[in-house]
């Protein structure tokens, strides 16, 4: 273990060659252990030349060409190492519950750095500004922008801007001036730092770091408002930081004497230019992305790529124009998210979402690991107790003062004032991170004599804030009883009422004659719907953007998923395809309803789940079984099914095998291939249940009519009437919320299995069902559903085409994941979905 | 200061209103100005027409309902004190005041806000939101984006979510319970200018 680690590490050590800086070529073999300080390319060239010059005497079968791949190999290896660190950390949940991941990553960085130091006697890998600002930071920012909760963000934009602009300026100025004051007071001994340099240092220390903040706050789950303020501040203050840094950098170069009012005025102007210019670039790119995704219909595979490329371009463009790149990318993401999601194909949206998370999370990991590694370097450690401790102290204290003062002002205008506890957390969440470090490393050593001290101090502040404050954040949040984010369950009524509230507030603002933000929002919304959507969104996507409807749709999907899962658990959903079963998904109004199911009504009124007759006009779904479906134990039918099955098991195997296409997901499209896999799995399963084969009955998930009840009662194990009645919900189940509860009841599966011999074979029906055999007709209701699908209400539509193929099931699965969580659990498109989720049926132990 | 106290005299029983609604005198003055500007004929009361004349309200999909809420008591006029009392529902919830003044609930309390919202749904004032009532609100808000059948399914489902006693309607208690997690304070509050 240790040796393999060491080997990896030694190979890894050349990563930063991609930054073109220092490169040490130390290989496993000691003969190459010279370290050269030249640039990577140079050393590569010489080495290659040397090797090439050796005359070959015989044809080499295998040659060792390390230098061909040095850089790339090291980059890849470092990524791997960093991610492995994360893997190790995340597999210890009890540790991450106490210590945030970012802290652990930095500690891993220390260890790795130590190893490199031990091997190399110098630090060959550091986080260089180039790598950080151009390759690691953009995706983190793009992800933050793209997944920004827009409404929350814009509602709190005022507060965020105040903290980001004024707060950051305050931090910079106060820190710089206080340090200078202390310097003058003689607390730091002999240091060659001028006032301007102190201010420069203050400005690079001022900004709260987005990466660190996201990493810590994501694990703490504080309430939304608090989170968005800290998070938004950390993103938006970049504009300020960049400007302050550039201005003071320029001032330092100019020297104190040449700074006059004009220069200062220029500095202030440049702030607005940089901040607003950056945002504008971002908005322009956001619009471009939106427009672009309108017409990527034919290149679905690379569709997601556009988002990343354009996002990166927005970063680079802003950087090129010396505007704020972070602001640019943030706004690009914020602006395009809505349209991108509406325009692109659903799969692409999922891809973007997960790929974004992969990139962001991955580079965040690398950033933290390298922050740790960078510390293990003798060169930068210049100790000056006064300077370092005072900086840490001032950073901490001024953050508190700034936040409390600004909140005090803001609270006079805020609808819901920020509470004291929130302010404490906000202050405490002022984490500094890699941005500060990156800026510090960028300082010019010729102009600033004490650069190393500054870098070192920056690192210490970063460690102090990230490690100490990060670690104590969670206990503090618990201790102060900060309002946490609530896990909300999606409900329609809530969404509806929410929407109504919005309208109400607008109306009240109208009536009471004031233009509040509700009014503005409604005007913006109107404008947005009228113009922006029209231009940026596909016409087809524009139609379905209502939120209430969205929620409704998602809830239905969820139910459908539960329905499928439950159906599978119980064996098969095959009954919905049986022509003998007529499921009438159309609405049943009172007359029909009572006609069709007199028995059911009687049953239901017995139990306490009885529904009053007022329910009748419900557009409910009744699933009705015809007489002969009741005789489901028809053995001949079952045997038929098996014959069918066996035939097909061996037939299609050769036809659909390896197919590859770069432009299409064949597996997705080609149902047959999916089914092929199915057949194979099912064949195995069949074989294992051979003995039970004879007693097969096609399993039917039966909507009880009275008859069905009667059938069940004697066979099943004493199910009480009331219980059955609970399952009476099934009758409404398909379209409605309680369908889940109808199925979730644990009992139905047992009586079913017990009552029917050879329960295991239930699954066979499931398989035979999946064959698109000619003999299987599309049930009339399905055809109907397809015909007037535009007419049918969506819930009904969902019912009308229950997932009939694994592909669709997976489809639903994907959707469900998307509506639920933003975690990085990725449902792999290429995976074949079913076998794992399908619990092997229990052996038919209880033969009757 | 002198001018404000003199104009406060114009407002009938200002003290009582302030006590009941929690508005400050500056708020009241402002609202009184607004009231007077809405009351174009200086009649001392407002009629539904006065509200309908507001451009924004005419565009609001549930504007009609909100106007109705002002005329809840069956009259077709609203005087200043009722006007203020209705608007007081939208004050941000006053945390400190609520604690001390438990004997008297301000209109801006959570329950009162919810009650107001509930009444916006409950057209026939029978204390229950029926499916038809829900459907009407939905129809107004979603409008043309969704077909009638979809609306019906949505309404159906919304009722089912909240309906605990299975009477196919949402009572106020059910309404309150299903919105338990909602941040009513923020969502039903307007920052009144001073």
mmCIF file with all atom_site columns, C-alpha atoms in Angstrom, chain A residues 16 18-22 125-134 136 370 374 437-438 441:
data_model
loop_
_atom_site.group_PDB
_atom_site.id
_atom_site.type_symbol
_atom_site.label_atom_id
_atom_site.label_alt_id
_atom_site.label_comp_id
_atom_site.label_asym_id
_atom_site.label_entity_id
_atom_site.label_seq_id
_atom_site.pdbx_PDB_ins_code
_atom_site.Cartn_x
_atom_site.Cartn_y
_atom_site.Cartn_z
_atom_site.occupancy
_atom_site.B_iso_or_equiv
_atom_site.pdbx_formal_charge
_atom_site.auth_seq_id
_atom_site.auth_comp_id
_atom_site.auth_asym_id
_atom_site.auth_atom_id
_atom_site.pdbx_PDB_model_num
ATOM 1  C CA . UNK A 1 16  ? 2.577  21.668 -12.500 1.00 0.00 ? 16  UNK A CA 1
ATOM 2  C CA . UNK A 1 18  ? 1.318  22.233 -17.324 1.00 0.00 ? 18  UNK A CA 1
ATOM 3  C CA . UNK A 1 19  ? 1.643  25.603 -15.732 1.00 0.00 ? 19  UNK A CA 1
ATOM 4  C CA . UNK A 1 20  ? 4.923  25.784 -17.536 1.00 0.00 ? 20  UNK A CA 1
ATOM 5  C CA . UNK A 1 21  ? 6.755  26.587 -14.367 1.00 0.00 ? 21  UNK A CA 1
ATOM 6  C CA . UNK A 1 22  ? 8.918  24.252 -12.467 1.00 0.00 ? 22  UNK A CA 1
ATOM 7  C CA . UNK A 1 125 ? 4.018  21.499 -7.080  1.00 0.00 ? 125 UNK A CA 1
ATOM 8  C CA . UNK A 1 126 ? 2.175  24.550 -6.091  1.00 0.00 ? 126 UNK A CA 1
ATOM 9  C CA . UNK A 1 127 ? -1.128 26.023 -6.921  1.00 0.00 ? 127 UNK A CA 1
ATOM 10 C CA . UNK A 1 128 ? -0.114 28.496 -9.561  1.00 0.00 ? 128 UNK A CA 1
ATOM 11 C CA . UNK A 1 129 ? -2.387 31.408 -10.368 1.00 0.00 ? 129 UNK A CA 1
ATOM 12 C CA . UNK A 1 130 ? -2.576 30.368 -14.015 1.00 0.00 ? 130 UNK A CA 1
ATOM 13 C CA . UNK A 1 131 ? -3.834 26.907 -13.257 1.00 0.00 ? 131 UNK A CA 1
ATOM 14 C CA . UNK A 1 132 ? -6.152 28.147 -10.599 1.00 0.00 ? 132 UNK A CA 1
ATOM 15 C CA . UNK A 1 133 ? -7.694 31.061 -12.437 1.00 0.00 ? 133 UNK A CA 1
ATOM 16 C CA . UNK A 1 134 ? -7.892 29.495 -15.859 1.00 0.00 ? 134 UNK A CA 1
ATOM 17 C CA . UNK A 1 136 ? -9.903 25.310 -11.836 1.00 0.00 ? 136 UNK A CA 1
ATOM 18 C CA . UNK A 1 370 ? -3.341 21.931 -3.623  1.00 0.00 ? 370 UNK A CA 1
ATOM 19 C CA . UNK A 1 374 ? 1.324  24.566 -1.294  1.00 0.00 ? 374 UNK A CA 1
ATOM 20 C CA . UNK A 1 437 ? -3.943 32.840 -2.285  1.00 0.00 ? 437 UNK A CA 1
ATOM 21 C CA . UNK A 1 438 ? -3.931 33.034 -6.061  1.00 0.00 ? 438 UNK A CA 1
ATOM 22 C CA . UNK A 1 441 ? 1.087  34.534 -5.490  1.00 0.00 ? 441 UNK A CA 1
#
